[in-house]
C-alpha cells in the first residue's frame, strides 16, 4: 500500500503528463492537454478512478490499468518505468520479455572499438557480441565453435572456468547474486525459469547459492584470471547498460 507522499507523487506525475498531451479536437480550451474524461476513455478506465489517482487517494492500481494508462499518456520507456516505480508495481512488459536476437548496434560498436577484452550480454546472459581479446581470455566460452555461450553455464558448468577464474567459487556466487537481481524482472519468462532449473540440477554450487536468496547489484571491480604460460592477469571490470537496450549489458575488462 502506498503512503501519502507516494500517492501524491504518482498523481502529480499522471496529471502533468495528461496536461502535456495535445487533444485531437479543435478549439480553444481553458485547461491544457486532455481532460480526465478523455484520458479515461483512451485508457479504458473510469473517469472517477482517474480523478482519484490524480488526487492522491488510496485506489487499487493494477498492472494492466497502469499499462493502459502509460499507453494513453504516450509515455517514453523511461517515463513508463518511472510510473510503475511510483506505483510500486511491476511492468508486465518487463515480465513478458520480448528479447531481440541480434546484438544492438551500440554494443557492437563499443565492443569492437576497444583492444581490451569486452563483451555484451543479452537478457538471458548469453554473449551477444565480443571481441578477439575476450576470446583469448575466455576460450571455453567464446570460441567460434562454441554453440552455448551462456555466461552462467560457462562459469558454473565448464571445468575450464574453475581453472581460469581466480577465487572461482566466490566469483561464481557473486555472479549468481547479480543474475538474481535480473531474474526478479523476468519471473514469467519460461526461458529464464528453464535456465535456472537446469543450472540448479547440474551445479550443486548454483543450487546452494540459489537457496541462499542472495541478490546483488552488478558491480565492477578487480578480476583475476589464470592463463597458461602467462600466469595471473589482473583486470578492472566496468559494467554498463546501453540506453537503447536496457535488457543488455556491456562489460569492459581493463588490464591493471
PDB file of C-alpha atoms in Angstrom:
ATOM      1  CA  UNK A   1       0.000   0.000   0.000  1.00  0.00           C
ATOM      2  CA  UNK A   2       1.359   3.424  -0.968  1.00  0.00           C
ATOM      3  CA  UNK A   3       1.814   6.115   1.651  1.00  0.00           C
ATOM      4  CA  UNK A   4       0.505   9.663   1.211  1.00  0.00           C
ATOM      5  CA  UNK A   5       3.717  11.044  -0.318  1.00  0.00           C
ATOM      6  CA  UNK A   6       3.903   8.189  -2.821  1.00  0.00           C
ATOM      7  CA  UNK A   7       0.269   8.626  -3.841  1.00  0.00           C
ATOM      8  CA  UNK A   8       0.794  12.373  -4.216  1.00  0.00           C
ATOM      9  CA  UNK A   9       3.874  11.874  -6.411  1.00  0.00           C
ATOM     10  CA  UNK A  10       2.038   9.346  -8.578  1.00  0.00           C
ATOM     11  CA  UNK A  11      -0.960  11.646  -9.008  1.00  0.00           C
ATOM     12  CA  UNK A  12       1.184  14.657  -9.860  1.00  0.00           C
ATOM     13  CA  UNK A  13       3.127  12.646 -12.430  1.00  0.00           C
ATOM     14  CA  UNK A  14      -0.025  11.410 -14.172  1.00  0.00           C
ATOM     15  CA  UNK A  15      -1.631  14.851 -14.172  1.00  0.00           C
ATOM     16  CA  UNK A  16       1.493  16.547 -15.551  1.00  0.00           C
ATOM     17  CA  UNK A  17       1.689  14.121 -18.457  1.00  0.00           C
ATOM     18  CA  UNK A  18      -2.044  14.309 -19.127  1.00  0.00           C
ATOM     19  CA  UNK A  19      -1.742  18.076 -19.435  1.00  0.00           C
ATOM     20  CA  UNK A  20       1.129  17.706 -21.917  1.00  0.00           C
ATOM     21  CA  UNK A  21      -0.966  15.737 -24.386  1.00  0.00           C
ATOM     22  CA  UNK A  22      -2.375  17.560 -27.381  1.00  0.00           C
ATOM     23  CA  UNK A  23      -6.076  16.996 -27.892  1.00  0.00           C
ATOM     24  CA  UNK A  24      -7.296  15.910 -31.316  1.00  0.00           C
ATOM     25  CA  UNK A  25     -10.317  18.155 -31.015  1.00  0.00           C
ATOM     26  CA  UNK A  26     -10.056  21.702 -32.240  1.00  0.00           C
ATOM     27  CA  UNK A  27     -10.940  24.921 -30.460  1.00  0.00           C
ATOM     28  CA  UNK A  28      -9.519  26.780 -27.510  1.00  0.00           C
ATOM     29  CA  UNK A  29      -9.618  25.143 -24.104  1.00  0.00           C
ATOM     30  CA  UNK A  30      -9.470  26.511 -20.600  1.00  0.00           C
ATOM     31  CA  UNK A  31      -7.055  23.822 -19.445  1.00  0.00           C
ATOM     32  CA  UNK A  32      -4.035  22.361 -21.262  1.00  0.00           C
ATOM     33  CA  UNK A  33      -3.867  18.830 -22.588  1.00  0.00           C
ATOM     34  CA  UNK A  34      -6.539  16.184 -22.252  1.00  0.00           C
ATOM     35  CA  UNK A  35      -9.419  16.284 -19.848  1.00  0.00           C
ATOM     36  CA  UNK A  36      -9.556  13.471 -17.309  1.00  0.00           C
ATOM     37  CA  UNK A  37     -12.588  12.063 -19.110  1.00  0.00           C
ATOM     38  CA  UNK A  38     -10.667  11.952 -22.384  1.00  0.00           C
ATOM     39  CA  UNK A  39      -7.698  10.233 -20.770  1.00  0.00           C
ATOM     40  CA  UNK A  40     -10.011   7.747 -19.080  1.00  0.00           C
ATOM     41  CA  UNK A  41     -11.642   6.961 -22.419  1.00  0.00           C
ATOM     42  CA  UNK A  42      -8.260   6.457 -24.065  1.00  0.00           C
ATOM     43  CA  UNK A  43      -7.061   4.142 -21.290  1.00  0.00           C
ATOM     44  CA  UNK A  44     -10.296   2.232 -20.842  1.00  0.00           C
ATOM     45  CA  UNK A  45     -10.607   3.212 -17.186  1.00  0.00           C
ATOM     46  CA  UNK A  46     -13.264   5.129 -15.292  1.00  0.00           C
ATOM     47  CA  UNK A  47     -13.034   8.912 -15.062  1.00  0.00           C
ATOM     48  CA  UNK A  48     -13.631   8.661 -11.317  1.00  0.00           C
ATOM     49  CA  UNK A  49     -10.662   6.314 -10.872  1.00  0.00           C
ATOM     50  CA  UNK A  50      -8.530   8.662 -12.965  1.00  0.00           C
ATOM     51  CA  UNK A  51      -9.560  11.637 -10.822  1.00  0.00           C
ATOM     52  CA  UNK A  52      -8.927   9.818  -7.564  1.00  0.00           C
ATOM     53  CA  UNK A  53      -5.454   8.621  -8.517  1.00  0.00           C
ATOM     54  CA  UNK A  54      -4.505  12.158  -9.599  1.00  0.00           C
ATOM     55  CA  UNK A  55      -5.807  13.462  -6.271  1.00  0.00           C
ATOM     56  CA  UNK A  56      -3.612  11.036  -4.353  1.00  0.00           C
ATOM     57  CA  UNK A  57      -6.445   8.961  -2.966  1.00  0.00           C
ATOM     58  CA  UNK A  58      -5.987   5.348  -1.921  1.00  0.00           C
ATOM     59  CA  UNK A  59      -7.011   3.367  -5.001  1.00  0.00           C
ATOM     60  CA  UNK A  60      -6.065  -0.026  -6.398  1.00  0.00           C
ATOM     61  CA  UNK A  61      -3.863   0.406  -9.470  1.00  0.00           C
ATOM     62  CA  UNK A  62      -3.399  -2.936 -11.211  1.00  0.00           C
ATOM     63  CA  UNK A  63      -0.534  -3.680 -13.590  1.00  0.00           C
ATOM     64  CA  UNK A  64      -2.959  -3.832 -16.503  1.00  0.00           C
ATOM     65  CA  UNK A  65      -4.575  -0.493 -15.645  1.00  0.00           C
ATOM     66  CA  UNK A  66      -1.179   1.183 -15.313  1.00  0.00           C
ATOM     67  CA  UNK A  67      -0.031  -0.304 -18.621  1.00  0.00           C
ATOM     68  CA  UNK A  68      -3.113   1.087 -20.399  1.00  0.00           C
ATOM     69  CA  UNK A  69      -2.606   4.417 -18.663  1.00  0.00           C
ATOM     70  CA  UNK A  70       1.035   4.546 -19.776  1.00  0.00           C
ATOM     71  CA  UNK A  71      -0.013   3.885 -23.371  1.00  0.00           C
ATOM     72  CA  UNK A  72      -2.768   6.507 -23.216  1.00  0.00           C
ATOM     73  CA  UNK A  73      -0.313   9.063 -21.820  1.00  0.00           C
ATOM     74  CA  UNK A  74       2.158   8.213 -24.618  1.00  0.00           C
ATOM     75  CA  UNK A  75       4.965   7.758 -22.096  1.00  0.00           C
ATOM     76  CA  UNK A  76       8.520   7.049 -23.167  1.00  0.00           C
ATOM     77  CA  UNK A  77      10.292   3.911 -21.937  1.00  0.00           C
ATOM     78  CA  UNK A  78      11.903   5.844 -19.076  1.00  0.00           C
ATOM     79  CA  UNK A  79       8.636   7.580 -18.153  1.00  0.00           C
ATOM     80  CA  UNK A  80       6.765   4.278 -18.175  1.00  0.00           C
ATOM     81  CA  UNK A  81       9.360   2.697 -15.883  1.00  0.00           C
ATOM     82  CA  UNK A  82       9.063   5.678 -13.547  1.00  0.00           C
ATOM     83  CA  UNK A  83       5.256   5.365 -13.488  1.00  0.00           C
ATOM     84  CA  UNK A  84       5.455   1.735 -12.388  1.00  0.00           C
ATOM     85  CA  UNK A  85       8.157   2.587  -9.856  1.00  0.00           C
ATOM     86  CA  UNK A  86       5.946   5.284  -8.319  1.00  0.00           C
ATOM     87  CA  UNK A  87       3.030   2.843  -8.167  1.00  0.00           C
ATOM     88  CA  UNK A  88       5.238   0.097  -6.653  1.00  0.00           C
ATOM     89  CA  UNK A  89       4.119  -2.275  -9.391  1.00  0.00           C
ATOM     90  CA  UNK A  90       5.999  -4.455 -11.848  1.00  0.00           C
ATOM     91  CA  UNK A  91       5.639  -3.595 -15.518  1.00  0.00           C
ATOM     92  CA  UNK A  92       4.034  -6.594 -17.300  1.00  0.00           C
ATOM     93  CA  UNK A  93       6.041  -5.781 -20.427  1.00  0.00           C
ATOM     94  CA  UNK A  94       9.247  -6.351 -18.459  1.00  0.00           C
ATOM     95  CA  UNK A  95       7.959  -9.693 -17.212  1.00  0.00           C
ATOM     96  CA  UNK A  96       6.776 -10.906 -20.592  1.00  0.00           C
ATOM     97  CA  UNK A  97      10.141 -10.333 -22.186  1.00  0.00           C
ATOM     98  CA  UNK A  98      10.347  -9.927 -25.946  1.00  0.00           C
ATOM     99  CA  UNK A  99      14.100 -10.053 -26.475  1.00  0.00           C
ATOM    100  CA  UNK A 100      15.729  -9.296 -29.809  1.00  0.00           C
ATOM    101  CA  UNK A 101      18.039 -11.921 -31.290  1.00  0.00           C
ATOM    102  CA  UNK A 102      20.662  -9.540 -32.629  1.00  0.00           C
ATOM    103  CA  UNK A 103      23.084  -7.557 -30.514  1.00  0.00           C
ATOM    104  CA  UNK A 104      22.203  -3.848 -30.563  1.00  0.00           C
ATOM    105  CA  UNK A 105      24.422  -1.721 -32.787  1.00  0.00           C
ATOM    106  CA  UNK A 106      25.568   0.328 -29.797  1.00  0.00           C
ATOM    107  CA  UNK A 107      27.057  -2.769 -28.137  1.00  0.00           C
ATOM    108  CA  UNK A 108      28.730  -3.990 -31.313  1.00  0.00           C
ATOM    109  CA  UNK A 109      30.322  -0.601 -31.880  1.00  0.00           C
ATOM    110  CA  UNK A 110      31.577  -0.345 -28.304  1.00  0.00           C
ATOM    111  CA  UNK A 111      32.979  -3.883 -28.198  1.00  0.00           C
ATOM    112  CA  UNK A 112      34.846  -3.629 -31.497  1.00  0.00           C
ATOM    113  CA  UNK A 113      36.244  -0.181 -30.688  1.00  0.00           C
ATOM    114  CA  UNK A 114      38.432  -1.350 -27.791  1.00  0.00           C
ATOM    115  CA  UNK A 115      41.523  -3.543 -27.774  1.00  0.00           C
ATOM    116  CA  UNK A 116      40.967  -4.918 -24.278  1.00  0.00           C
ATOM    117  CA  UNK A 117      38.525  -7.767 -23.511  1.00  0.00           C
ATOM    118  CA  UNK A 118      34.924  -6.646 -23.970  1.00  0.00           C
ATOM    119  CA  UNK A 119      31.630  -8.425 -24.446  1.00  0.00           C
ATOM    120  CA  UNK A 120      27.879  -7.871 -24.365  1.00  0.00           C
ATOM    121  CA  UNK A 121      25.229  -9.960 -22.613  1.00  0.00           C
ATOM    122  CA  UNK A 122      21.560 -10.275 -23.531  1.00  0.00           C
ATOM    123  CA  UNK A 123      18.703 -10.661 -21.039  1.00  0.00           C
ATOM    124  CA  UNK A 124      19.448 -14.399 -20.729  1.00  0.00           C
ATOM    125  CA  UNK A 125      23.121 -13.716 -20.008  1.00  0.00           C
ATOM    126  CA  UNK A 126      24.145 -15.137 -23.377  1.00  0.00           C
ATOM    127  CA  UNK A 127      27.089 -13.429 -25.045  1.00  0.00           C
ATOM    128  CA  UNK A 128      25.600 -11.446 -27.928  1.00  0.00           C
ATOM    129  CA  UNK A 129      28.861  -9.804 -29.052  1.00  0.00           C
ATOM    130  CA  UNK A 130      32.544  -9.894 -28.104  1.00  0.00           C
ATOM    131  CA  UNK A 131      35.986  -9.007 -29.418  1.00  0.00           C
ATOM    132  CA  UNK A 132      39.079 -11.128 -30.067  1.00  0.00           C
ATOM    133  CA  UNK A 133      40.672 -10.136 -26.751  1.00  0.00           C
ATOM    134  CA  UNK A 134      37.661 -11.592 -24.939  1.00  0.00           C
ATOM    135  CA  UNK A 135      38.020 -14.856 -26.890  1.00  0.00           C
ATOM    136  CA  UNK A 136      41.626 -15.115 -25.699  1.00  0.00           C
ATOM    137  CA  UNK A 137      40.556 -14.584 -22.102  1.00  0.00           C
ATOM    138  CA  UNK A 138      37.531 -16.933 -22.238  1.00  0.00           C
ATOM    139  CA  UNK A 139      38.371 -19.718 -24.742  1.00  0.00           C
ATOM    140  CA  UNK A 140      35.885 -22.190 -23.267  1.00  0.00           C
ATOM    141  CA  UNK A 141      33.057 -19.691 -23.542  1.00  0.00           C
ATOM    142  CA  UNK A 142      33.563 -17.501 -26.605  1.00  0.00           C
ATOM    143  CA  UNK A 143      35.245 -19.914 -29.028  1.00  0.00           C
ATOM    144  CA  UNK A 144      33.858 -19.750 -32.546  1.00  0.00           C
ATOM    145  CA  UNK A 145      32.818 -23.411 -32.424  1.00  0.00           C
ATOM    146  CA  UNK A 146      31.180 -22.980 -29.006  1.00  0.00           C
ATOM    147  CA  UNK A 147      27.422 -23.143 -29.612  1.00  0.00           C
ATOM    148  CA  UNK A 148      26.425 -22.489 -25.990  1.00  0.00           C
ATOM    149  CA  UNK A 149      27.598 -19.021 -24.995  1.00  0.00           C
ATOM    150  CA  UNK A 150      25.695 -18.535 -21.753  1.00  0.00           C
ATOM    151  CA  UNK A 151      27.909 -16.929 -19.101  1.00  0.00           C
ATOM    152  CA  UNK A 152      26.221 -18.716 -16.194  1.00  0.00           C
ATOM    153  CA  UNK A 153      26.536 -22.130 -17.811  1.00  0.00           C
ATOM    154  CA  UNK A 154      30.188 -21.441 -18.565  1.00  0.00           C
ATOM    155  CA  UNK A 155      31.063 -20.291 -15.047  1.00  0.00           C
ATOM    156  CA  UNK A 156      29.145 -22.993 -13.178  1.00  0.00           C
ATOM    157  CA  UNK A 157      29.415 -25.989 -15.524  1.00  0.00           C
ATOM    158  CA  UNK A 158      32.635 -25.684 -17.530  1.00  0.00           C
ATOM    159  CA  UNK A 159      35.656 -27.158 -15.666  1.00  0.00           C
ATOM    160  CA  UNK A 160      37.978 -24.760 -17.503  1.00  0.00           C
ATOM    161  CA  UNK A 161      36.235 -21.821 -15.808  1.00  0.00           C
ATOM    162  CA  UNK A 162      37.206 -23.164 -12.393  1.00  0.00           C
ATOM    163  CA  UNK A 163      40.844 -23.299 -13.504  1.00  0.00           C
ATOM    164  CA  UNK A 164      40.850 -19.901 -15.183  1.00  0.00           C
ATOM    165  CA  UNK A 165      38.860 -17.717 -12.750  1.00  0.00           C
ATOM    166  CA  UNK A 166      40.832 -16.916  -9.600  1.00  0.00           C
ATOM    167  CA  UNK A 167      38.690 -17.433  -6.459  1.00  0.00           C
ATOM    168  CA  UNK A 168      36.211 -19.234  -8.688  1.00  0.00           C
ATOM    169  CA  UNK A 169      33.651 -20.131  -6.020  1.00  0.00           C
ATOM    170  CA  UNK A 170      33.491 -16.590  -4.633  1.00  0.00           C
ATOM    171  CA  UNK A 171      33.219 -15.088  -8.124  1.00  0.00           C
ATOM    172  CA  UNK A 172      30.609 -17.642  -9.209  1.00  0.00           C
ATOM    173  CA  UNK A 173      28.343 -16.961  -6.236  1.00  0.00           C
ATOM    174  CA  UNK A 174      28.759 -13.236  -6.789  1.00  0.00           C
ATOM    175  CA  UNK A 175      27.673 -13.715 -10.402  1.00  0.00           C
ATOM    176  CA  UNK A 176      24.632 -15.690  -9.267  1.00  0.00           C
ATOM    177  CA  UNK A 177      23.557 -12.869  -6.944  1.00  0.00           C
ATOM    178  CA  UNK A 178      23.849 -10.375  -9.802  1.00  0.00           C
ATOM    179  CA  UNK A 179      21.829 -12.623 -12.093  1.00  0.00           C
ATOM    180  CA  UNK A 180      19.133 -12.979  -9.454  1.00  0.00           C
ATOM    181  CA  UNK A 181      18.609  -9.199  -9.494  1.00  0.00           C
ATOM    182  CA  UNK A 182      17.771  -9.525 -13.210  1.00  0.00           C
ATOM    183  CA  UNK A 183      15.653 -12.621 -12.588  1.00  0.00           C
ATOM    184  CA  UNK A 184      13.235 -10.612 -10.475  1.00  0.00           C
ATOM    185  CA  UNK A 185      12.274  -8.632 -13.605  1.00  0.00           C
ATOM    186  CA  UNK A 186      11.555 -11.738 -15.690  1.00  0.00           C
ATOM    187  CA  UNK A 187       9.704 -14.094 -13.372  1.00  0.00           C
ATOM    188  CA  UNK A 188       7.203 -15.063 -16.075  1.00  0.00           C
ATOM    189  CA  UNK A 189       9.793 -15.744 -18.759  1.00  0.00           C
ATOM    190  CA  UNK A 190       9.828 -19.538 -19.337  1.00  0.00           C
ATOM    191  CA  UNK A 191      13.326 -19.426 -20.856  1.00  0.00           C
ATOM    192  CA  UNK A 192      14.743 -17.790 -17.727  1.00  0.00           C
ATOM    193  CA  UNK A 193      12.980 -20.278 -15.470  1.00  0.00           C
ATOM    194  CA  UNK A 194      14.256 -23.169 -17.578  1.00  0.00           C
ATOM    195  CA  UNK A 195      17.819 -21.852 -17.332  1.00  0.00           C
ATOM    196  CA  UNK A 196      17.577 -21.653 -13.540  1.00  0.00           C
ATOM    197  CA  UNK A 197      16.096 -25.153 -13.261  1.00  0.00           C
ATOM    198  CA  UNK A 198      18.853 -26.594 -15.456  1.00  0.00           C
ATOM    199  CA  UNK A 199      21.633 -24.913 -13.502  1.00  0.00           C
ATOM    200  CA  UNK A 200      20.152 -25.991 -10.172  1.00  0.00           C
ATOM    201  CA  UNK A 201      20.010 -29.580 -11.406  1.00  0.00           C
ATOM    202  CA  UNK A 202      23.514 -29.653 -12.887  1.00  0.00           C
ATOM    203  CA  UNK A 203      25.509 -27.456 -10.481  1.00  0.00           C
ATOM    204  CA  UNK A 204      25.462 -28.106  -6.711  1.00  0.00           C
ATOM    205  CA  UNK A 205      27.104 -24.709  -6.138  1.00  0.00           C
ATOM    206  CA  UNK A 206      24.437 -22.896  -8.145  1.00  0.00           C
ATOM    207  CA  UNK A 207      21.689 -24.763  -6.296  1.00  0.00           C
ATOM    208  CA  UNK A 208      23.271 -23.887  -2.945  1.00  0.00           C
ATOM    209  CA  UNK A 209      23.623 -20.231  -3.890  1.00  0.00           C
ATOM    210  CA  UNK A 210      20.080 -20.082  -5.266  1.00  0.00           C
ATOM    211  CA  UNK A 211      18.661 -21.334  -1.985  1.00  0.00           C
ATOM    212  CA  UNK A 212      20.575 -18.633  -0.096  1.00  0.00           C
ATOM    213  CA  UNK A 213      18.461 -15.969  -1.868  1.00  0.00           C
ATOM    214  CA  UNK A 214      21.390 -13.570  -2.341  1.00  0.00           C
ATOM    215  CA  UNK A 215      20.649 -10.569  -4.593  1.00  0.00           C
ATOM    216  CA  UNK A 216      23.435  -8.186  -5.658  1.00  0.00           C
ATOM    217  CA  UNK A 217      23.914  -5.212  -7.953  1.00  0.00           C
ATOM    218  CA  UNK A 218      26.168  -5.913 -10.928  1.00  0.00           C
ATOM    219  CA  UNK A 219      29.293  -4.057  -9.938  1.00  0.00           C
ATOM    220  CA  UNK A 220      32.722  -3.752 -11.433  1.00  0.00           C
ATOM    221  CA  UNK A 221      35.985  -4.119  -9.586  1.00  0.00           C
ATOM    222  CA  UNK A 222      39.120  -6.223  -9.696  1.00  0.00           C
ATOM    223  CA  UNK A 223      39.072  -9.517 -11.580  1.00  0.00           C
ATOM    224  CA  UNK A 224      41.900 -12.066 -11.838  1.00  0.00           C
ATOM    225  CA  UNK A 225      42.343 -14.853 -14.383  1.00  0.00           C
ATOM    226  CA  UNK A 226      44.976 -17.585 -14.635  1.00  0.00           C
ATOM    227  CA  UNK A 227      46.173 -18.098 -18.205  1.00  0.00           C
ATOM    228  CA  UNK A 228      48.538 -20.955 -19.138  1.00  0.00           C
ATOM    229  CA  UNK A 229      52.015 -19.646 -19.857  1.00  0.00           C
ATOM    230  CA  UNK A 230      51.121 -16.106 -18.772  1.00  0.00           C
ATOM    231  CA  UNK A 231      50.285 -16.508 -15.104  1.00  0.00           C
ATOM    232  CA  UNK A 232      47.692 -14.419 -13.295  1.00  0.00           C
ATOM    233  CA  UNK A 233      46.327 -11.459 -15.254  1.00  0.00           C
ATOM    234  CA  UNK A 234      44.598  -8.666 -13.342  1.00  0.00           C
ATOM    235  CA  UNK A 235      41.799  -6.537 -14.746  1.00  0.00           C
ATOM    236  CA  UNK A 236      39.349  -3.922 -13.566  1.00  0.00           C
ATOM    237  CA  UNK A 237      35.841  -4.657 -14.757  1.00  0.00           C
ATOM    238  CA  UNK A 238      33.403  -1.932 -15.820  1.00  0.00           C
ATOM    239  CA  UNK A 239      29.712  -2.655 -16.448  1.00  0.00           C
ATOM    240  CA  UNK A 240      27.287  -0.549 -18.474  1.00  0.00           C
ATOM    241  CA  UNK A 241      23.711  -0.745 -19.776  1.00  0.00           C
ATOM    242  CA  UNK A 242      23.006   0.771 -23.222  1.00  0.00           C
ATOM    243  CA  UNK A 243      20.159   3.267 -23.073  1.00  0.00           C
ATOM    244  CA  UNK A 244      18.615   1.875 -26.263  1.00  0.00           C
ATOM    245  CA  UNK A 245      18.585  -1.700 -24.917  1.00  0.00           C
ATOM    246  CA  UNK A 246      18.438  -1.738 -21.098  1.00  0.00           C
ATOM    247  CA  UNK A 247      17.918  -5.514 -21.166  1.00  0.00           C
ATOM    248  CA  UNK A 248      21.549  -5.881 -22.311  1.00  0.00           C
ATOM    249  CA  UNK A 249      24.849  -5.340 -20.526  1.00  0.00           C
ATOM    250  CA  UNK A 250      28.234  -4.170 -21.740  1.00  0.00           C
ATOM    251  CA  UNK A 251      31.374  -5.369 -19.943  1.00  0.00           C
ATOM    252  CA  UNK A 252      34.897  -3.980 -20.296  1.00  0.00           C
ATOM    253  CA  UNK A 253      37.962  -5.588 -18.686  1.00  0.00           C
ATOM    254  CA  UNK A 254      40.845  -3.114 -18.470  1.00  0.00           C
ATOM    255  CA  UNK A 255      44.308  -4.539 -17.626  1.00  0.00           C
ATOM    256  CA  UNK A 256      45.806  -3.388 -14.327  1.00  0.00           C
TER     257      UNK A 256
END
